[in-house]
PDB file of C-alpha atoms in Angstrom:
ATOM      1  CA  UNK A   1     195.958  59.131   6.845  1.00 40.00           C
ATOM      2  CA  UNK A   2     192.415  60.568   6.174  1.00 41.00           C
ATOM      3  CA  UNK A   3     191.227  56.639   7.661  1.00 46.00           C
ATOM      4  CA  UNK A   4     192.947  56.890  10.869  1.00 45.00           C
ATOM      5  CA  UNK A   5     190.738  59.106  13.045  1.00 47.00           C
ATOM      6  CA  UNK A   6     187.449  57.269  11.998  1.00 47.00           C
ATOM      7  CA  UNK A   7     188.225  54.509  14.740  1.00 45.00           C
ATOM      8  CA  UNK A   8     189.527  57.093  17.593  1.00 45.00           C
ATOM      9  CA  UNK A   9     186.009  58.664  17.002  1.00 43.00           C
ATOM     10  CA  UNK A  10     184.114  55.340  17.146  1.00 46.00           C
ATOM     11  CA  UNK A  11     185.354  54.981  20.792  1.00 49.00           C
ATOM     12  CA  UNK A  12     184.756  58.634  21.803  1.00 44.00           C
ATOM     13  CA  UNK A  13     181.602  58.422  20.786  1.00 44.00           C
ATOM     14  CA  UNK A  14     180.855  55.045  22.513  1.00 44.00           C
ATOM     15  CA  UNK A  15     181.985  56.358  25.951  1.00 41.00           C
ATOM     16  CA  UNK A  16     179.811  59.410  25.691  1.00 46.00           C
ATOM     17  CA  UNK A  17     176.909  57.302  25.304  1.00 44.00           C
ATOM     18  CA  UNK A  18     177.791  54.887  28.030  1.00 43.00           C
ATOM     19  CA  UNK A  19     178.503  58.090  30.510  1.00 45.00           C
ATOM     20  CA  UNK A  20     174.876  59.073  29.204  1.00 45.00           C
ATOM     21  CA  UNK A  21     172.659  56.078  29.967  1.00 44.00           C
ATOM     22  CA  UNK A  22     174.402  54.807  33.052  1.00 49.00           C
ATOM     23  CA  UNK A  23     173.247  52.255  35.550  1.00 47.00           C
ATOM     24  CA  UNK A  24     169.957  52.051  35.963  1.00 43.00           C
ATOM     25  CA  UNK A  25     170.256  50.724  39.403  1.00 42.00           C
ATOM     26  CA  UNK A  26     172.406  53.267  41.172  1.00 42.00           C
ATOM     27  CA  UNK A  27     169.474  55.601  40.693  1.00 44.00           C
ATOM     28  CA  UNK A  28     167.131  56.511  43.750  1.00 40.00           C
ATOM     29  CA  UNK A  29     163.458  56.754  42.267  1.00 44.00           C
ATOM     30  CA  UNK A  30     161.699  59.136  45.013  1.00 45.00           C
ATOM     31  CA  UNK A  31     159.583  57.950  47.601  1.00 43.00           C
ATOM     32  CA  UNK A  32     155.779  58.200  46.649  1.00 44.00           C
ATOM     33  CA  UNK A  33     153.350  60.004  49.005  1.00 48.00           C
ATOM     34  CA  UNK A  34     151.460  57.174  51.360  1.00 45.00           C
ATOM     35  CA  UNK A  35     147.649  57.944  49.660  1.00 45.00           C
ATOM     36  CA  UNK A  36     144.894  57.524  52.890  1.00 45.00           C
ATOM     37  CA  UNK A  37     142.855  53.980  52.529  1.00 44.00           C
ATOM     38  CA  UNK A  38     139.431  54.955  51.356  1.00 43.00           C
ATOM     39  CA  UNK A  39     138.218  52.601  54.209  1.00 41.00           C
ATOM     40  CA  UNK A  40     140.534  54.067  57.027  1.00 41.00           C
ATOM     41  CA  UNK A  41     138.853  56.903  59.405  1.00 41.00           C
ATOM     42  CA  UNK A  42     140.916  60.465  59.384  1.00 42.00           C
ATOM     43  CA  UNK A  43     143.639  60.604  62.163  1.00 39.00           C
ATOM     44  CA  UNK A  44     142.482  63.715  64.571  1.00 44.00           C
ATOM     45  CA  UNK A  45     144.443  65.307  66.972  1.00 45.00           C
ATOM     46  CA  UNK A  46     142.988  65.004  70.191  1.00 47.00           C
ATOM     47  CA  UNK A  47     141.281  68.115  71.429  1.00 47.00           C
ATOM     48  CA  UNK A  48     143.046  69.347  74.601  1.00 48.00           C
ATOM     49  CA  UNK A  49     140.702  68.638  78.019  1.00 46.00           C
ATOM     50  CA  UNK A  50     138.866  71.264  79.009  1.00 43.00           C
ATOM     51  CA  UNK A  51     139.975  73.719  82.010  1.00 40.00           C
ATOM     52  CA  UNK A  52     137.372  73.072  85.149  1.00 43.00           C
ATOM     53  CA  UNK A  53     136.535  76.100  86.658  1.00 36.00           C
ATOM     54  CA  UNK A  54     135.777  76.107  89.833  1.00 37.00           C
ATOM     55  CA  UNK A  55     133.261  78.451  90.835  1.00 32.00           C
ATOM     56  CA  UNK A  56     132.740  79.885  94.386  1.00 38.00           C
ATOM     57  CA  UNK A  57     129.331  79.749  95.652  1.00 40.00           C
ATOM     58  CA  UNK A  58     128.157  82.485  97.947  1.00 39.00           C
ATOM     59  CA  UNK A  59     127.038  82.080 101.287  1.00 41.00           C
ATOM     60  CA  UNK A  60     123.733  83.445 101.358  1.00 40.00           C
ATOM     61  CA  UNK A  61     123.520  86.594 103.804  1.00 46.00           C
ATOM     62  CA  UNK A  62     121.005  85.893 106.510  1.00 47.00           C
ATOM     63  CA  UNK A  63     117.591  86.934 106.658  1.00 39.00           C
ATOM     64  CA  UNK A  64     117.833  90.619 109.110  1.00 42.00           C
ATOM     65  CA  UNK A  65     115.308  89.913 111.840  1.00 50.00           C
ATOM     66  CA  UNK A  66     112.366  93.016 111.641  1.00 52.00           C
ATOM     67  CA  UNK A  67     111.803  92.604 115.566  1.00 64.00           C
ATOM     68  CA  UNK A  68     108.534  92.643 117.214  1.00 81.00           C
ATOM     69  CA  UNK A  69     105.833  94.817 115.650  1.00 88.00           C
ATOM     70  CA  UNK A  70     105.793  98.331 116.907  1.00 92.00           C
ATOM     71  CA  UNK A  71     102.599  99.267 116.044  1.00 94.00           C
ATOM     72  CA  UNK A  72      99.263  97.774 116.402  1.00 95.00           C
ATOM     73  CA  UNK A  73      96.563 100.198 115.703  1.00 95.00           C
ATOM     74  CA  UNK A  74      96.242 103.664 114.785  1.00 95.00           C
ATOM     75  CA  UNK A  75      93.840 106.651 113.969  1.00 94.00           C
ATOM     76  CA  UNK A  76      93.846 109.889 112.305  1.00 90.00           C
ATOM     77  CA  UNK A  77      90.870 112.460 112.103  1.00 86.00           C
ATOM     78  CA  UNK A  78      90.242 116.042 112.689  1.00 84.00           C
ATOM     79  CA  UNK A  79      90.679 115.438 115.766  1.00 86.00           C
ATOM     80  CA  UNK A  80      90.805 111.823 116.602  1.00 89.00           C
ATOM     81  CA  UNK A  81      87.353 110.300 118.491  1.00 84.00           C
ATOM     82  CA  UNK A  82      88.324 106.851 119.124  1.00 82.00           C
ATOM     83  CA  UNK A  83      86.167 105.010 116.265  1.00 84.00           C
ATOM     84  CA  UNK A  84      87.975 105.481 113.455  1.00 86.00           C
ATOM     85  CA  UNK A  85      91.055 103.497 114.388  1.00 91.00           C
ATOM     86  CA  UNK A  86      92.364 100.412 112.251  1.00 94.00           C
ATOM     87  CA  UNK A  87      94.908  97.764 112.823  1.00 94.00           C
ATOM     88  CA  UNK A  88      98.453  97.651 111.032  1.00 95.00           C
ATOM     89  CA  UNK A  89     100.260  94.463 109.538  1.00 93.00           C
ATOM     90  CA  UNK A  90     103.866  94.014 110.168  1.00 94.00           C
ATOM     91  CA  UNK A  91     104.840  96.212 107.029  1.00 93.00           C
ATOM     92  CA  UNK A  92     102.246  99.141 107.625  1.00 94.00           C
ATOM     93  CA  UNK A  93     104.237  99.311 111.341  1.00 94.00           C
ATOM     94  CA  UNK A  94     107.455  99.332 109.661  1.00 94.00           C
ATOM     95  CA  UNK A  95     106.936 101.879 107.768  1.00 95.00           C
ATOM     96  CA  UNK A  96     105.368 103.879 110.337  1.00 95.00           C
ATOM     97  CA  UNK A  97     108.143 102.990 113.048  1.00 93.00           C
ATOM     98  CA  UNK A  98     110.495 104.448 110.262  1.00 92.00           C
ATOM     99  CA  UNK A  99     108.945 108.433 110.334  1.00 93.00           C
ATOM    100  CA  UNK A 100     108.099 108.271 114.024  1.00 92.00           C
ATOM    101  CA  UNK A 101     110.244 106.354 116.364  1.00 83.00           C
ATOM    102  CA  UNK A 102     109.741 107.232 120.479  1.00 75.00           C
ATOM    103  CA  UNK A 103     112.016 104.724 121.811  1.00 72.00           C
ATOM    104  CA  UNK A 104     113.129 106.255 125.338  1.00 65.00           C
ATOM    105  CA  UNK A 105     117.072 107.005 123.988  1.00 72.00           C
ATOM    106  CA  UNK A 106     115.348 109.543 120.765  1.00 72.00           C
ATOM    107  CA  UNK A 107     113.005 110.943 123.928  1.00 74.00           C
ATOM    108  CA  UNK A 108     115.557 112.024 125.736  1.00 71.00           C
ATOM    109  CA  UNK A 109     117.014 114.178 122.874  1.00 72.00           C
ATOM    110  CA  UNK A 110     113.661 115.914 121.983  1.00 80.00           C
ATOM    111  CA  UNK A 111     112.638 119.166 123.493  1.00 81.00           C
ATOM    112  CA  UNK A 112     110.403 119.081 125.859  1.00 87.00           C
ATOM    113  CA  UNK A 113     107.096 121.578 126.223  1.00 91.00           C
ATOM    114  CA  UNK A 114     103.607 122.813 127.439  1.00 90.00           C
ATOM    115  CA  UNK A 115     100.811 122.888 125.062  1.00 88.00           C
ATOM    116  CA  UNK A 116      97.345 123.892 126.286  1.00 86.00           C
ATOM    117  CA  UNK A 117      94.062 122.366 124.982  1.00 85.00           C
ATOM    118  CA  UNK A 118      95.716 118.869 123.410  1.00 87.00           C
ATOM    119  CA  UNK A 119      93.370 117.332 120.791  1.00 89.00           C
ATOM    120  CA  UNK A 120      95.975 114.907 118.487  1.00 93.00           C
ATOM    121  CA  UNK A 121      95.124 114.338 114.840  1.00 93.00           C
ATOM    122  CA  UNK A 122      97.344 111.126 115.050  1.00 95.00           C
ATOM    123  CA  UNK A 123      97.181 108.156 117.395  1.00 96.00           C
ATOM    124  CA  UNK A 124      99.712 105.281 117.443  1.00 96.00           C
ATOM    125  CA  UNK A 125      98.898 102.047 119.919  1.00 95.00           C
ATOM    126  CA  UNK A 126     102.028 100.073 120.420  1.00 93.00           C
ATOM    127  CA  UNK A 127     102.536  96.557 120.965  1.00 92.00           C
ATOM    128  CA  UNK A 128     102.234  97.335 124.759  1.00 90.00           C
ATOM    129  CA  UNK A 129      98.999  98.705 124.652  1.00 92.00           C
ATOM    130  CA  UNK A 130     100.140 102.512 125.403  1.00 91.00           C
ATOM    131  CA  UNK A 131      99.334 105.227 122.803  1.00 93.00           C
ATOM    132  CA  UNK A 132     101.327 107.947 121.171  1.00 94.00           C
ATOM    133  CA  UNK A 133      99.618 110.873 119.702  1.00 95.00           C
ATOM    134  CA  UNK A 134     100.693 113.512 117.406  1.00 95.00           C
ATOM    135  CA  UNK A 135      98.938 117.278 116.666  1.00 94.00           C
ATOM    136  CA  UNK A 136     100.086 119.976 114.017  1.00 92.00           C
ATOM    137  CA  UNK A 137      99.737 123.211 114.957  1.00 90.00           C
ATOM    138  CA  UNK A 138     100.438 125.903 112.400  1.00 86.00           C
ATOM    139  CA  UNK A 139     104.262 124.957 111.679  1.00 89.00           C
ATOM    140  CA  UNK A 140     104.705 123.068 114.438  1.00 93.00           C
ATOM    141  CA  UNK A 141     104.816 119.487 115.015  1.00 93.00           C
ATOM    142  CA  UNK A 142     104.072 118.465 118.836  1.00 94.00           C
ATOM    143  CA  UNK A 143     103.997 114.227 119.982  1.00 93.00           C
ATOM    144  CA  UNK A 144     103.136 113.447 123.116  1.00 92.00           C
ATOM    145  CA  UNK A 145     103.430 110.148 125.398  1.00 89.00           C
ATOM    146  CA  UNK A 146     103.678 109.118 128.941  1.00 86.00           C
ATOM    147  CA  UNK A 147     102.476 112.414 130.127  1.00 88.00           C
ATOM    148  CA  UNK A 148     104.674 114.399 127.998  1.00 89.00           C
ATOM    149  CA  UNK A 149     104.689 116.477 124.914  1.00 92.00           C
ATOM    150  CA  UNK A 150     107.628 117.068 122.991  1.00 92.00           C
ATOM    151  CA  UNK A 151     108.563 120.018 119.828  1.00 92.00           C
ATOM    152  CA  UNK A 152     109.516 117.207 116.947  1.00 90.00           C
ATOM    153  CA  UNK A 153     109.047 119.729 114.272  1.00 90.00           C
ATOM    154  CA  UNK A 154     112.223 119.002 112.772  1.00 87.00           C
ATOM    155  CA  UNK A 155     112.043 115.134 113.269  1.00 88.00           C
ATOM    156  CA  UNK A 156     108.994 114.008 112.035  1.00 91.00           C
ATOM    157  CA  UNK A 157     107.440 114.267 108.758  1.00 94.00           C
ATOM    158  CA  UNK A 158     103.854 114.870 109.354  1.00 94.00           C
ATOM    159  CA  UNK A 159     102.949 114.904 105.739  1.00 93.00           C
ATOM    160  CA  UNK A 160     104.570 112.020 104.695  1.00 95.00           C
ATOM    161  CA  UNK A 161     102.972 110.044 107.737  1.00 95.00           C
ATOM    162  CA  UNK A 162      99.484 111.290 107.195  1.00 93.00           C
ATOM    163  CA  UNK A 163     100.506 109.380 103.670  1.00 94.00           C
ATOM    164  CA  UNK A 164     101.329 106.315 105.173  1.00 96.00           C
ATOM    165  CA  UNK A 165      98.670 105.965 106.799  1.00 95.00           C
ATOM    166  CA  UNK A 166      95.840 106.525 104.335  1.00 94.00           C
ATOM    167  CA  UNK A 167      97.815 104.063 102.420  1.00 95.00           C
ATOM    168  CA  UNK A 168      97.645 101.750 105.400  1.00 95.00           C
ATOM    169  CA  UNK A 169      94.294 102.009 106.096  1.00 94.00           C
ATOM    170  CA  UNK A 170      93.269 101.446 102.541  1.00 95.00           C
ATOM    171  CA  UNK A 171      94.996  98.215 102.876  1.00 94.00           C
ATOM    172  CA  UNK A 172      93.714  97.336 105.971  1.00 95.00           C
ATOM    173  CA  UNK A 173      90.207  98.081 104.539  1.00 96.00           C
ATOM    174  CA  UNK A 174      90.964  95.913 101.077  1.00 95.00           C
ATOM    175  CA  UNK A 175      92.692  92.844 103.316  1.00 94.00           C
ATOM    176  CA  UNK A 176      89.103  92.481 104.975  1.00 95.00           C
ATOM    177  CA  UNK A 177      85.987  91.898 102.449  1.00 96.00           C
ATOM    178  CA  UNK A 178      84.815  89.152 103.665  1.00 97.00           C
ATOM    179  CA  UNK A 179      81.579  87.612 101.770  1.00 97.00           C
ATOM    180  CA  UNK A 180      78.462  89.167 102.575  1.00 98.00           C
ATOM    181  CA  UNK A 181      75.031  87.393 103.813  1.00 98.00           C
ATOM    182  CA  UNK A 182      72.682  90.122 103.715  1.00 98.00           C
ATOM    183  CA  UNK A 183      71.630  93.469 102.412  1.00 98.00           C
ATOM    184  CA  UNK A 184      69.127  95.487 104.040  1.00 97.00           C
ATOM    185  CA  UNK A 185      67.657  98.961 103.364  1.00 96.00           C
ATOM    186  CA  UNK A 186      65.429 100.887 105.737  1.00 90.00           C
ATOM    187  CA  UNK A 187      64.236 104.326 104.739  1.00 89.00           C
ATOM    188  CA  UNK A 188      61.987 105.650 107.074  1.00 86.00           C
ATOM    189  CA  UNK A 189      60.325 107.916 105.238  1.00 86.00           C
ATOM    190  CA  UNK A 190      59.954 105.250 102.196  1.00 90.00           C
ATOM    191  CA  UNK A 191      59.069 102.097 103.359  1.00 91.00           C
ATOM    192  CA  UNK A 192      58.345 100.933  99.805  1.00 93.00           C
ATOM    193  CA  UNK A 193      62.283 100.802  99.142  1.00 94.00           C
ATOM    194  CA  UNK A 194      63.176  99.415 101.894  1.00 95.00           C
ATOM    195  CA  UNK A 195      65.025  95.423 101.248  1.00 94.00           C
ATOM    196  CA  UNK A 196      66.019  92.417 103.339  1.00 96.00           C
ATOM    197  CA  UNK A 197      67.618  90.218 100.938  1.00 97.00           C
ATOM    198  CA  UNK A 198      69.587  86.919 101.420  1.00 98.00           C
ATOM    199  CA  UNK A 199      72.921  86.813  99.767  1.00 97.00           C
ATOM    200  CA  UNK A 200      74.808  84.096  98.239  1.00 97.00           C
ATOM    201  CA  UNK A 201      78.278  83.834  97.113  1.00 97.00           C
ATOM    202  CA  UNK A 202      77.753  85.320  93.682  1.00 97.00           C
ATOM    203  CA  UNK A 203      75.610  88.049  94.939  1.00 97.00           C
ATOM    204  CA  UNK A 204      78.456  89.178  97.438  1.00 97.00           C
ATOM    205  CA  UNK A 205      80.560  88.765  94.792  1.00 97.00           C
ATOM    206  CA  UNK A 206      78.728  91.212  92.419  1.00 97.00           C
ATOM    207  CA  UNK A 207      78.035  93.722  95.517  1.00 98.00           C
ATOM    208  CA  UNK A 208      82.050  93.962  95.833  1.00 98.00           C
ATOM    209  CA  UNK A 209      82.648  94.228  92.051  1.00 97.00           C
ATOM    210  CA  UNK A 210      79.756  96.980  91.960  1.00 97.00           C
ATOM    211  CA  UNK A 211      81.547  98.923  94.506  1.00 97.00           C
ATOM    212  CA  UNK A 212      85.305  98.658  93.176  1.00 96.00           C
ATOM    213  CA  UNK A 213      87.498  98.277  95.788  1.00 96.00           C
ATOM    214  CA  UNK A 214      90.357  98.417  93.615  1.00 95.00           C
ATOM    215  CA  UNK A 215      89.498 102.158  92.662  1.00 95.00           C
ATOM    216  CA  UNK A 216      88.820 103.227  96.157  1.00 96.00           C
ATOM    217  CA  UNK A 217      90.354 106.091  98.152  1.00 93.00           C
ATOM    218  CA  UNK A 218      90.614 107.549 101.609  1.00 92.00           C
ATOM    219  CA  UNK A 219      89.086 111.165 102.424  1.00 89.00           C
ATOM    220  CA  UNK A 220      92.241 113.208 104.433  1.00 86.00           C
ATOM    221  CA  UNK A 221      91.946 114.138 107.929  1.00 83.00           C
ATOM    222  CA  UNK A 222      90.178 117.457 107.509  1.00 82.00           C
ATOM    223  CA  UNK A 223      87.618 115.873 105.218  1.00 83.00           C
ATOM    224  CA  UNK A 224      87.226 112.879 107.346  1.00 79.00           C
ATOM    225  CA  UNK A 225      85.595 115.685 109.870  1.00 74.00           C
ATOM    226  CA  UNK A 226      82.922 116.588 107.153  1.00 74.00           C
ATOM    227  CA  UNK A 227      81.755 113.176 106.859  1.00 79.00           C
ATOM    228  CA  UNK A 228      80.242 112.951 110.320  1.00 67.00           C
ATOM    229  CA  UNK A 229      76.610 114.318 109.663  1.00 67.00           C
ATOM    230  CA  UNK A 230      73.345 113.079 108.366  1.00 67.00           C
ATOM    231  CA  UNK A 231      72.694 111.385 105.305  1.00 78.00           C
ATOM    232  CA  UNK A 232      69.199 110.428 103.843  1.00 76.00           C
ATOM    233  CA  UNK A 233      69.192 106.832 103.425  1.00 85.00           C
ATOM    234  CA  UNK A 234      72.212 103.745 103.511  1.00 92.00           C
ATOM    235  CA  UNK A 235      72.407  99.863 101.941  1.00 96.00           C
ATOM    236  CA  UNK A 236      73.698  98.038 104.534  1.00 97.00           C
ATOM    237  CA  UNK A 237      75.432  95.081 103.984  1.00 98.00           C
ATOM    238  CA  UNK A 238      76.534  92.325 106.936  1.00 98.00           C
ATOM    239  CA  UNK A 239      78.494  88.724 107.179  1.00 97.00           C
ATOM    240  CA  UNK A 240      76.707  86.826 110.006  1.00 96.00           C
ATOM    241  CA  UNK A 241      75.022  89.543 112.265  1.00 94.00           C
ATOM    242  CA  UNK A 242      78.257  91.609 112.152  1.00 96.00           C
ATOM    243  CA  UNK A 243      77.372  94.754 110.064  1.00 97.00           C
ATOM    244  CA  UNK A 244      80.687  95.610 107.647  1.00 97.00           C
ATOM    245  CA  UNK A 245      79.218  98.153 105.531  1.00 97.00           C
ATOM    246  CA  UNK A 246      77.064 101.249 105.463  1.00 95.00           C
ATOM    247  CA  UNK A 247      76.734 102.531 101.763  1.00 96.00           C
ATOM    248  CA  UNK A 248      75.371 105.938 100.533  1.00 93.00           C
ATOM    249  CA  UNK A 249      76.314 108.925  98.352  1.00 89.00           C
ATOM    250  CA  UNK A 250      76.028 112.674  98.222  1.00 81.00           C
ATOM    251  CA  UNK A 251      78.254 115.772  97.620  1.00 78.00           C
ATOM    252  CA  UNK A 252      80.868 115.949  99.892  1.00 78.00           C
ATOM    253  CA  UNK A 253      81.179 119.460 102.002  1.00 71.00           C
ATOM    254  CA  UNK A 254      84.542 121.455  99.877  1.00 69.00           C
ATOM    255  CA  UNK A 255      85.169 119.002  97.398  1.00 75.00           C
ATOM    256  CA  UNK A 256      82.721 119.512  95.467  1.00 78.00           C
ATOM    257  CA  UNK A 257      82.125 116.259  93.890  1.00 81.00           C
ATOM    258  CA  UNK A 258      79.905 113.445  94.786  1.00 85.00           C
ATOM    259  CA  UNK A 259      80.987 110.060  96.036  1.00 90.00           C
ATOM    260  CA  UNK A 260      79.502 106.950  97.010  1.00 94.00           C
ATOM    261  CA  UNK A 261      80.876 106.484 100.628  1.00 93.00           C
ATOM    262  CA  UNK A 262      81.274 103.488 102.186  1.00 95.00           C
ATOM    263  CA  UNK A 263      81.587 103.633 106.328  1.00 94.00           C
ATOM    264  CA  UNK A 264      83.203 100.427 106.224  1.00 96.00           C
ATOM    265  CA  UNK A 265      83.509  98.457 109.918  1.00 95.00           C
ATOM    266  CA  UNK A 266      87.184  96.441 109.404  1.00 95.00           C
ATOM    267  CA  UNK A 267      86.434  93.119 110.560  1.00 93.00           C
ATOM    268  CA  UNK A 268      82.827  93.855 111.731  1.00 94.00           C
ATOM    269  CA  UNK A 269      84.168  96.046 114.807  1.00 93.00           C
ATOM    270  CA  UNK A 270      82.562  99.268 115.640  1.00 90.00           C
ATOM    271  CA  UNK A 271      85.387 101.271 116.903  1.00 90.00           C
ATOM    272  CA  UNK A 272      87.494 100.546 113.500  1.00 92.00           C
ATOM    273  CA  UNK A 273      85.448 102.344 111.233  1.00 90.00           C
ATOM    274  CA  UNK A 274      87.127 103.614 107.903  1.00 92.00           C
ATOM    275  CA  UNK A 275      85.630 105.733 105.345  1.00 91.00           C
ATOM    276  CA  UNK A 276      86.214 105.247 101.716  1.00 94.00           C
ATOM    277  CA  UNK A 277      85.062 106.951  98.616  1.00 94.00           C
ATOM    278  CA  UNK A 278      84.125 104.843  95.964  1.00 95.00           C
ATOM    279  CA  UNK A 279      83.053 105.472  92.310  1.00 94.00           C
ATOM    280  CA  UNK A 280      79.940 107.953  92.250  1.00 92.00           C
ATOM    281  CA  UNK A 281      78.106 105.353  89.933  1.00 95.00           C
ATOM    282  CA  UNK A 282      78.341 102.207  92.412  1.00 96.00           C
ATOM    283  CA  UNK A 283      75.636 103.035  94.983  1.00 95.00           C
ATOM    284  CA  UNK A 284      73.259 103.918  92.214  1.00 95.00           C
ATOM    285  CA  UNK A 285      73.839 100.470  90.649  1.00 96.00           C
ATOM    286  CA  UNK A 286      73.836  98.773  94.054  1.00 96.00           C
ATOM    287  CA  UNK A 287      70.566 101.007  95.168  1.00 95.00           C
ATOM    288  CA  UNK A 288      69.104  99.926  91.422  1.00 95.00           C
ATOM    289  CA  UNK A 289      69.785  96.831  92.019  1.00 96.00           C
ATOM    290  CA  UNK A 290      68.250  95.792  95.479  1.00 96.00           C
ATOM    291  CA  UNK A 291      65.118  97.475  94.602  1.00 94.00           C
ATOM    292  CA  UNK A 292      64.553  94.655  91.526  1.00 93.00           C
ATOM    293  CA  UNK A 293      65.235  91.949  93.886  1.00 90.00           C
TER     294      UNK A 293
END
């Protein structure tokens, strides 16, 4: 009896291990991951194609047209004499059109008046060849033209035009230069200083670096009036026969302080005299100078 189960366990045994190893072929090994060719360049995705942007282009705003020049000329002294006058460029007029503008339609809203004894501290000329001519007197600010003077106290800022032109007339002054041929220096009383010397191009050149133009000023109106008197001896200096240029120096009545002034003729013309007031040192090295040519 004890025999009998030995075989029934045999075959148990052999089905287990059949169960166990099965067939190899109904297995399904998994797939392998596909490893790059060493050789084979990297598949990219393509970079989306840029967005054009379109971009407007502005139309460029036309040039505003200034209009003819208002101004041609003008003068300012304590009072005015007709020989100080000096022309205007298109932007000097422009700016001068801006403070004081007597077109016919601002006329005929300005007040009207009488004013005794008229001696202007301002002329304009216009393009036209007529004149307008302004006076301050006390607080009041009187133009006149065609015949007619008119209050503008309240329109006109005399100040600020006075200003404008000392600025333009500086300009005017610095635009000209032109290169000098000769110096000359007569003193009367001294004939052993006096000069007549021929210049060339670097002797002009070191008369105008002598004198500085680029630290020159203009006297005001009121001091403008002090500068008309004597004076003991000049250097003048001259392009062709034209003279440009009387130089001198000396203490200037209430300022207090000496210059060397320069009563400079703007393009050689003797009714557009300017004066400027240049560095007290330059006529002493212009006067030093001549005398050790």
């Amino acid at each position: 009896m004890k025999n009998r189960g030995k075989p029934f366990l045999f075959m148990l045994l052999l089905v287990f291990l059949l169960a166990a190893c099965g067939d190899p072929a109904a297995e399904v090994p998994p797939t392998p991951e596909p490893m790059p060719s060493p050789t084979a360049e990297p598949i990219s995705t393509p970079a989306p194609a840029p967005t054009e942007v379109v971009t407007s282009i502005p139309t460029a705003e036309p040039t505003p047209d200034p209009g003819p020049q208002i101004y041609t000329f003008a003068e300012f002294g304590a009072p005015v004499n007709g020989t100080g006058r000096f022309p205007l460029d298109e932007s000097s007029s422009a700016q001068i059109a801006a403070l004081v503008a007597p077109s016919s339609e601002n006329l005929a809203g300005w007040t009207s008046v009488e004013v005794s004894g008229w001696l202007p501290l301002v002329e304009l000329t216009l393009a036209d060849g007529s004149a307008v001519s302004l006076d301050r007197r006390e607080d009041k600010i009187f133009l006149h033209r065609e015949g007619q003077t008119y209050d503008c106290t309240e329109l006109v800022d005399f100040d600020q035009l006075c200003r404008t032109l000392e600025a333009a007339r500086l300009a005017a002054v610095r635009a000209d230069l032109p290169q000098l041929t000769r110096l000359s220096i007569d003193v009367w009383e001294f004939p052993s200083f006096n000069r007549e010397i021929s210049l060339d191009a670097g002797s002009s050149q070191f008369i105008w670096d002598t004198l500085s133009p680029d630290n020159w000023e203009v006297p005001d109106m009121y001091t403008e009036h002090d500068l008309a008197r004597g004076w003991n001896d000049f250097v003048d200096l001259y392009c062709g026969d034209r003279l440009i240029a009387r130089v001198t120096d000396g203490e200037i009545m209430c300022l207090d302080q000496v210059y060397t002034v320069i009563f400079y003729q703007i393009g050689g013309e003797k009714d557009q005299i300017a004066y400027i007031f240049a560095p007290e040192e330059a006529y002493k090295t212009l006067w030093n100078w001549a005398q050790g040519q």
